[in-house]
Amino acid sequence: MHDELIQKLQKTLGNPGILTVPADMAPYCEDWRGLYRGRAAAVLRPATTEQVADAVRLCAEHNVAVVPQGGNTGMVGGTAITGDGSQIVVNLSRLNRIRTIDPIDMTLEVEAGVTLKAAQDAVETAGCLLPLSISSEGTAQIGGVLAVNAGGNNTVKYGNARDLLLGLEVVLPDGQIWNGLRRLRKDNTGYCLRQLFAGSEGTLGIITAAVMKLAPRPRQIEAAMCAVESPQAALDLFRKFQHHDPDAILAFEYMSGEGLDLVIEHIPGASLPLGARAPGYVLVELGVVRTSGDLRAELELILSEAFEAGLVSDAVIAESGQQRASLWKLREEHSEAQKREGASVKNDVSVPVSAVPELLRRASESCERLVPGIRVMPFGHIGDGNIHFNLLQPKEMQASDFLARDREIMSAVNEVVQSLHGSFSAEHGVGCLKTPLMRHWRGGPELEIMHRLKRALDPQGLLNPKKVLPS
Ligand code: MLT
Ligand code: ZN
C-alpha cells in the first residue's frame, strides 16, 4: 500500500519534491537538539499550497500519518517522527515566496517556508519592521514560527507571533485548503480560526501562508549591556526603564554570569564587553519612531540613576549597529554554547514578571539539592517573564546519567513554576517532549476541549501524531 502511495506522491510532486533515500532524508529525521531521531517513509518537499493539499489528501486516503516541518529548529520535538517508519514528513521549505508587502496597510503576506530572517529583511527594505525576533531566525520558518506561536526577544513590546497574525492559509488534515488570508484589523465574523491554528503545532492543519501585521521602524535605537548583582537588581532596573517610558523598551534580556562565561568560552569572537565579570547581565534595547528627543541621552540618564541606586555596577552602550549586533550575539549564542558544553535539560518557563527573582532562587536551590554539581544556566526574556531555566550536567557526570534524570529535574523546576502561577511552556510549545505534562497542567475541561477540537478537525488522527495532546 505504501508503494502505491509513494508512486502517486512521486507523480504529484515531481522530482525535487520527494525524497525516499535514507541518506537524503536523514537531516529531516533528526531534531536540532539530537533528542529525537526517527525513520520516515518519505520526505515531501512541495512547492505550492496545492501540492501540499494534494499530498495531504493522498496520505489521508491511504491512512498514513503526516509530520509537518519548517526549519526544524524547535526545542521540544514538535516535528519529530514518532512512528515505525510509515510516517511522511511534509517539509515546507520550498514554499518560499514573499507574496506582498503593503506599507500602507502595514501587512506582509508570506509563504510558510520563508525564514523569519528573510521576511524581516524584505520588510526592512520596504521601510517597515516585522517585529518578531528569535535566536534561530536565520533558519526558523514563518509557518513553524506561527505554528508554535514563537515569542522571542521583542514580546515585551510587540507580543508573540499570534499577536502579529491577521490572516492564514491552511491545508486541513483531509487535504482541503482554507484560505483565510484576510488583512483586516477588525473582523468579527464567527470563531477566530487563525488563532486556533496558531500555537497548535501542526496538529490541526498545515500553515502554508500568512498575513502578518507590520510595525513602523524605530528611527532611534540604542542598546546597552549592564552588569547586575542579582536577578532582583535586573528586575528593579526593568521597572526603572518602564517608569521612564515603557513603550520604548524593545527588549529586556537577562543572562547569568555562568551562562555568559560559556558563550565566551565556546563561541569564536565572543568576548566580555565590560571591565569585569559579574553575577548577571541585562541586555536592554530601546527604540522609538519619533526623531525628536535624544534617546541616547535618555538611556545615559537612566543608567546613571541606576548606578547611583546600586542597581548596575558597570554598563556599555553600543556605539554602532555592529556593536549592537555583537551584544546581541552574546545573548543569542547561549543555546549553542550550552550545547557545546554538554548535555542540558531545558525548561522554557514563564511566571509573572515580578516573580522571576523568586523563580530563579527557588528553582536553583531545588535543582542543586536534587543533583549536586548541576550547573544552573538561566537566561532569557525577563521583561516578559519567560526564562530559559536550562541546567547543564555536572562536569564529572556522564551525559546519559544526567539525561536519565531529566523528568525529575523538570518536575523540580515546574513545581516552583506552578507555585508562582506560571507555565511549563512559555514559547517553545509542548511538542512530544512535554506532552506528558498536559494532563496535570491543562486537565479537566481545558484538555477535553482540545481533544474535541482535534477529533473534529482530524478524525483519523493523522496530522502530527503524539504531539501536544496526551493519547
Ligand atoms: C532563546 O531565547 O535563545 C531560545 O528560546 C533558545 C533556548 O531556550 O535555548
Ligand atoms: Zn527564548
XYZ file of C-alpha atoms and ligand atoms in Angstrom:
481
model
C 0.000 0.000 0.000
C 2.875 2.341 0.798
C 4.475 1.693 -2.581
C 1.265 2.733 -4.271
C 1.100 5.925 -2.184
C 4.762 6.762 -2.861
C 4.190 6.326 -6.578
C 1.195 8.657 -6.507
C 3.175 11.219 -4.479
C 6.057 10.971 -6.945
C 3.653 11.690 -9.771
C 2.077 14.638 -7.922
C 5.231 16.308 -6.644
C 7.777 15.606 -9.355
C 11.486 15.111 -8.900
C 12.764 17.595 -6.296
C 9.500 17.232 -4.391
C 10.023 13.816 -2.813
C 12.933 12.112 -1.074
C 12.916 8.400 -0.287
C 16.620 7.519 0.038
C 17.501 7.252 3.771
C 20.695 9.342 3.422
C 18.752 12.157 1.721
C 16.021 12.023 4.357
C 18.400 11.924 7.347
C 18.613 15.714 8.009
C 14.807 15.893 8.174
C 14.523 12.988 10.562
C 16.539 14.358 13.465
C 15.894 17.373 15.651
C 18.311 20.205 16.403
C 18.894 19.080 19.971
C 19.641 15.488 18.972
C 16.844 14.219 21.238
C 14.736 12.617 18.509
C 15.771 10.526 15.537
C 13.121 8.730 13.503
C 12.551 6.850 10.282
C 10.183 8.215 7.623
C 8.691 6.527 4.573
C 9.329 9.703 2.576
C 10.129 13.378 2.948
C 7.943 15.568 0.763
C 9.079 18.988 -0.383
C 6.060 20.522 -2.130
C 6.491 23.857 -3.884
C 2.914 25.178 -3.768
C -0.078 25.168 -1.459
C -1.927 22.981 -3.969
C 0.871 20.429 -3.875
C 0.731 20.387 -0.067
C -3.030 19.828 -0.287
C -2.720 17.050 -2.881
C -0.046 15.292 -0.840
C -2.006 15.512 2.418
C -5.177 14.256 0.701
C -3.322 11.266 -0.743
C -1.838 10.442 2.666
C -5.296 10.692 4.270
C -6.749 8.371 1.606
C -4.045 5.819 2.476
C -4.427 6.416 6.220
C -0.782 7.490 6.541
C 0.330 9.993 9.191
C 1.950 13.273 8.188
C 4.526 15.286 10.138
C 4.690 18.949 9.027
C 8.114 20.549 9.258
C 9.620 24.004 8.782
C 13.192 24.973 9.685
C 13.377 22.159 12.248
C 14.743 24.468 14.962
C 12.211 23.519 17.662
C 13.270 22.580 21.174
C 10.521 20.123 22.158
C 10.355 17.559 19.342
C 7.376 19.205 17.639
C 8.459 17.855 14.254
C 9.815 14.518 15.460
C 8.820 11.351 13.621
C 7.112 9.188 16.194
C 6.044 6.118 14.245
C 7.541 2.853 12.997
C 8.828 4.235 9.705
C 5.471 4.700 7.987
C 5.052 8.445 8.676
C 5.644 11.015 5.948
C 7.372 14.351 6.569
C 5.981 17.369 4.725
C 8.727 19.964 4.696
C 7.575 23.465 3.742
C 10.948 24.985 2.738
C 10.078 25.293 -0.953
C 7.048 27.454 -0.231
C 9.430 30.352 -0.015
C 7.816 33.336 -1.674
C 7.142 36.693 -0.158
C 3.801 37.427 -1.788
C 3.186 41.078 -0.889
C 4.395 43.790 1.418
C 1.956 46.653 1.827
C 3.416 49.706 3.586
C 0.012 51.429 3.792
C -1.944 48.516 5.240
C 1.294 47.652 7.099
C 0.991 43.973 6.196
C 3.163 41.178 4.882
C 1.756 38.184 3.017
C 4.308 35.428 3.099
C 4.561 31.700 2.439
C 5.309 29.259 5.236
C 8.824 28.280 4.151
C 10.324 31.774 4.156
C 12.816 32.087 7.002
C 11.976 34.661 9.634
C 15.210 36.496 8.810
C 14.416 36.660 5.078
C 10.957 38.030 5.923
C 12.456 40.628 8.289
C 14.977 41.719 5.638
C 12.369 42.041 2.889
C 10.114 44.081 5.130
C 13.009 46.320 6.170
C 13.786 47.045 2.517
C 10.205 48.274 2.209
C 10.755 50.632 5.160
C 8.782 48.668 7.785
C 9.509 46.295 10.655
C 8.392 42.698 11.207
C 8.645 42.895 14.984
C 9.418 39.289 15.826
C 12.942 38.200 16.656
C 14.190 34.824 17.909
C 17.680 33.359 18.222
C 17.059 30.832 15.425
C 15.550 33.355 12.985
C 18.108 32.586 10.241
C 16.724 29.041 9.946
C 13.273 29.076 11.570
C 10.468 29.497 9.041
C 7.305 31.582 9.222
C 4.992 28.545 9.168
C 6.751 26.935 12.113
C 7.076 30.208 13.987
C 3.295 30.674 13.768
C 2.527 27.009 14.392
C 4.322 27.218 17.753
C 3.357 30.838 18.442
C 7.011 31.773 18.955
C 7.770 34.652 21.307
C 11.379 35.741 21.405
C 13.144 38.949 22.216
C 10.552 41.609 21.429
C 7.477 40.159 23.155
C 7.782 42.836 25.828
C 6.921 45.441 23.175
C 5.076 43.696 20.335
C 3.657 40.471 21.793
C 4.056 36.911 20.488
C 3.752 35.618 16.911
C -0.037 35.267 17.204
C -0.351 38.954 18.083
C 1.036 39.782 14.640
C -1.262 37.406 12.799
C -4.052 38.836 10.607
C -4.728 36.022 8.156
C -3.824 32.411 7.396
C -3.874 29.848 4.633
C -4.055 26.301 5.969
C -4.174 22.818 4.491
C -6.569 20.773 6.599
C -5.957 17.125 7.528
C -8.252 15.908 4.710
C -6.420 17.991 2.105
C -8.867 20.889 1.846
C -7.378 24.374 1.631
C -8.775 27.061 3.936
C -7.944 30.475 2.519
C -8.264 32.955 5.370
C -5.653 35.380 4.046
C -7.505 38.479 5.172
C -5.659 41.619 6.176
C -8.328 43.272 8.282
C -7.778 44.941 11.639
C -11.426 44.382 12.526
C -13.311 41.245 11.507
C -15.824 39.839 13.981
C -17.302 37.072 11.867
C -17.545 33.957 13.972
C -14.821 31.934 15.622
C -11.303 33.229 15.144
C -9.913 30.250 13.262
C -6.488 31.664 12.565
C -5.824 31.774 16.299
C -6.863 28.139 16.574
C -4.126 27.093 14.170
C -1.527 29.452 15.650
C 0.112 27.558 18.501
C -1.454 24.216 17.525
C 1.994 22.919 16.488
C 0.792 21.370 13.256
C -1.744 19.095 14.909
C -4.862 20.699 13.367
C -3.669 21.863 9.946
C -0.558 22.797 7.984
C 0.047 26.534 7.688
C 1.066 27.324 4.113
C 0.915 31.145 4.123
C 0.087 34.020 6.445
C -0.675 37.706 6.574
C 1.270 39.408 9.331
C 0.989 42.828 10.884
C 3.962 45.143 10.453
C 5.136 47.991 12.658
C 6.842 51.291 11.872
C 10.609 51.063 12.044
C 12.140 52.782 15.055
C 14.246 55.715 13.859
C 16.320 55.833 17.013
C 17.636 52.583 18.551
C 20.034 52.188 21.479
C 21.282 49.073 23.219
C 23.258 48.599 26.408
C 24.663 45.688 28.339
C 24.665 46.141 32.110
C 26.328 44.199 34.897
C 23.926 43.398 37.737
C 24.449 41.775 41.119
C 21.280 39.692 41.107
C 18.038 38.880 39.273
C 16.287 41.245 41.713
C 18.575 44.079 40.567
C 17.730 43.171 36.947
C 14.012 43.374 37.750
C 14.438 46.709 39.568
C 16.306 48.011 36.536
C 13.432 46.893 34.305
C 10.998 48.824 36.487
C 13.192 51.892 36.174
C 13.084 51.679 32.368
C 9.333 51.051 32.492
C 8.821 54.052 34.702
C 10.726 56.236 32.246
C 8.971 55.109 29.035
C 7.509 51.578 28.808
C 6.809 51.937 25.082
C 10.481 52.486 24.311
C 11.567 49.075 25.646
C 12.074 46.805 22.611
C 13.835 44.057 24.550
C 14.959 43.389 28.094
C 17.013 40.206 28.448
C 18.778 38.514 31.351
C 21.917 36.370 31.317
C 23.676 34.717 34.245
C 27.424 35.166 34.786
C 27.966 31.432 34.250
C 25.917 31.476 31.045
C 27.976 34.280 29.536
C 31.212 32.545 30.604
C 30.202 29.597 28.411
C 29.415 31.814 25.420
C 32.846 33.423 25.720
C 34.491 30.011 26.039
C 32.726 28.295 23.121
C 31.712 30.919 20.572
C 34.518 32.222 18.355
C 34.837 36.012 18.510
C 32.748 36.392 21.676
C 34.312 38.461 24.477
C 33.186 40.254 27.619
C 32.352 43.840 26.676
C 32.582 45.056 30.285
C 35.513 45.677 32.659
C 34.876 42.717 34.917
C 32.800 39.562 35.152
C 29.508 39.973 37.041
C 26.965 37.608 38.647
C 24.434 38.593 35.985
C 23.852 40.818 32.962
C 21.000 42.657 31.317
C 20.803 43.433 27.619
C 18.361 46.259 27.107
C 17.310 47.669 23.753
C 15.313 50.864 23.401
C 13.682 52.160 20.238
C 11.372 54.991 19.252
C 9.822 56.005 15.948
C 9.984 59.721 16.725
C 13.049 61.657 15.595
C 12.612 64.312 18.266
C 14.421 63.937 21.583
C 17.711 62.197 22.136
C 17.222 58.514 23.004
C 20.924 58.061 23.712
C 20.806 60.853 26.316
C 17.703 59.267 27.872
C 19.450 55.895 28.115
C 22.513 57.503 29.704
C 20.326 59.280 32.232
C 18.511 56.088 33.272
C 21.794 54.207 33.555
C 23.407 56.924 35.674
C 20.410 56.831 38.026
C 20.723 53.049 38.135
C 24.427 53.339 39.079
C 23.554 55.723 41.892
C 20.822 53.397 43.125
C 23.300 50.493 43.122
C 21.329 48.502 40.539
C 24.081 48.432 37.939
C 27.819 48.152 38.577
C 29.040 48.614 35.003
C 27.487 49.178 31.578
C 28.437 49.560 27.955
C 26.330 51.318 25.318
C 26.662 50.161 21.700
C 28.293 52.848 19.573
C 27.257 51.383 16.216
C 24.942 48.857 14.598
C 27.845 46.428 14.542
C 28.452 46.780 18.280
C 24.765 46.321 18.911
C 24.880 43.088 16.900
C 27.892 41.915 18.951
C 25.991 42.474 22.188
C 23.044 40.521 20.787
C 25.353 37.710 19.701
C 26.383 37.220 23.342
C 22.743 36.658 24.215
C 21.657 34.692 21.161
C 24.515 32.183 21.271
C 23.554 30.926 24.729
C 21.841 27.775 23.417
C 24.692 26.931 21.054
C 27.332 27.460 23.771
C 25.394 25.243 26.173
C 25.067 22.556 23.524
C 28.838 22.563 23.001
C 29.459 22.278 26.751
C 27.475 19.071 27.219
C 24.063 17.641 27.976
C 21.392 20.036 29.156
C 17.850 19.886 30.433
C 15.828 22.818 29.128
C 12.894 24.408 30.893
C 11.205 27.105 28.857
C 9.046 28.535 31.622
C 7.169 31.735 32.386
C 5.969 33.389 35.566
C 4.566 36.837 36.255
C 7.454 39.248 35.673
C 7.528 40.240 39.345
C 8.153 36.594 40.346
C 11.255 35.973 38.213
C 13.801 36.530 41.035
C 11.927 34.113 43.295
C 11.718 31.558 40.471
C 15.458 31.736 39.892
C 16.291 31.470 43.583
C 13.944 28.620 44.472
C 14.368 26.572 41.283
C 18.181 26.844 41.559
C 18.059 25.606 45.160
C 15.793 22.675 44.229
C 17.958 21.553 41.320
C 21.186 21.873 43.307
C 19.656 19.762 46.055
C 18.489 17.157 43.550
C 21.713 16.819 41.528
C 24.764 18.101 43.394
C 27.136 19.845 40.988
C 24.390 20.631 38.449
C 25.117 23.859 36.608
C 22.229 26.311 36.601
C 22.251 28.473 33.452
C 19.124 30.640 33.367
C 18.760 33.265 30.668
C 16.077 34.863 28.592
C 13.277 37.287 28.296
C 12.984 38.661 31.832
C 10.969 41.630 30.545
C 8.034 39.327 29.708
C 8.627 36.761 32.495
C 9.949 33.979 30.203
C 13.126 32.368 31.477
C 15.019 29.537 29.803
C 15.872 27.755 33.020
C 18.476 25.472 31.498
C 20.557 23.059 33.510
C 23.866 21.578 32.462
C 25.287 18.254 33.517
C 27.761 18.308 36.418
C 31.267 18.294 34.974
C 32.159 14.859 36.326
C 28.836 13.182 35.410
C 28.130 11.119 32.281
C 25.729 12.852 29.882
C 23.498 9.770 29.744
C 23.269 9.554 33.563
C 22.305 13.205 33.675
C 19.709 12.942 30.904
C 18.195 9.895 32.583
C 17.102 12.293 35.331
C 15.536 14.880 33.007
C 11.928 14.267 34.131
C 12.912 14.584 37.793
C 14.767 17.835 37.114
C 11.917 19.250 35.025
C 9.458 18.369 37.791
C 11.564 20.145 40.397
C 11.573 23.308 38.281
C 7.909 23.020 37.360
C 6.864 22.629 40.971
C 8.299 26.082 41.674
C 6.814 27.461 38.441
C 3.369 26.187 39.377
C 3.537 27.636 42.874
C 4.261 31.006 41.236
C 1.263 30.640 38.864
C 3.451 30.222 35.804
C 3.529 27.986 32.733
C 5.659 24.935 31.895
C 5.988 26.096 28.295
C 6.306 29.796 27.588
C 7.334 29.965 23.942
C 8.726 26.636 22.731
C 5.444 24.723 22.789
C 4.631 21.224 24.001
C 5.834 19.053 21.093
C 6.295 15.471 22.221
C 8.751 16.322 24.985
C 6.179 17.962 27.227
C 3.036 16.065 26.216
C 3.075 14.008 29.452
C 2.697 17.245 31.415
C -0.531 18.299 29.732
C -2.881 16.237 31.880
C -1.553 17.722 35.102
C -1.331 21.328 33.875
C -4.253 21.580 31.465
C -6.518 18.746 32.630
C -10.295 18.870 33.075
C -12.430 20.800 30.599
C -9.453 22.587 29.042
C -7.812 19.391 27.807
C -11.214 17.906 26.899
C -11.930 20.901 24.627
C -8.539 20.451 22.982
C -9.220 16.741 22.361
C -12.650 17.542 20.883
C -11.138 20.122 18.536
C -8.523 17.612 17.425
C -11.159 14.941 16.773
C -13.345 17.424 14.886
C -10.596 18.586 12.553
C -8.549 15.419 12.303
C -10.862 12.444 12.963
C -8.304 9.978 11.578
C -5.613 11.381 13.917
C -3.126 11.599 11.054
C -1.673 15.069 11.496
C 1.458 15.284 13.646
C 0.524 12.366 15.898
C 1.633 12.231 19.539
C 2.268 15.991 19.707
C 0.687 18.421 22.165
C -2.109 16.135 23.409
C -1.554 13.054 25.580
C -3.129 9.994 23.994
C 16.352 31.760 23.060
O 15.669 32.646 23.568
O 17.565 31.914 22.792
C 15.705 30.464 22.738
O 14.387 30.422 23.030
C 16.589 29.295 22.947
C 16.625 28.414 24.177
O 15.770 28.320 25.008
O 17.591 27.647 24.352
Zn 13.712 32.366 24.016
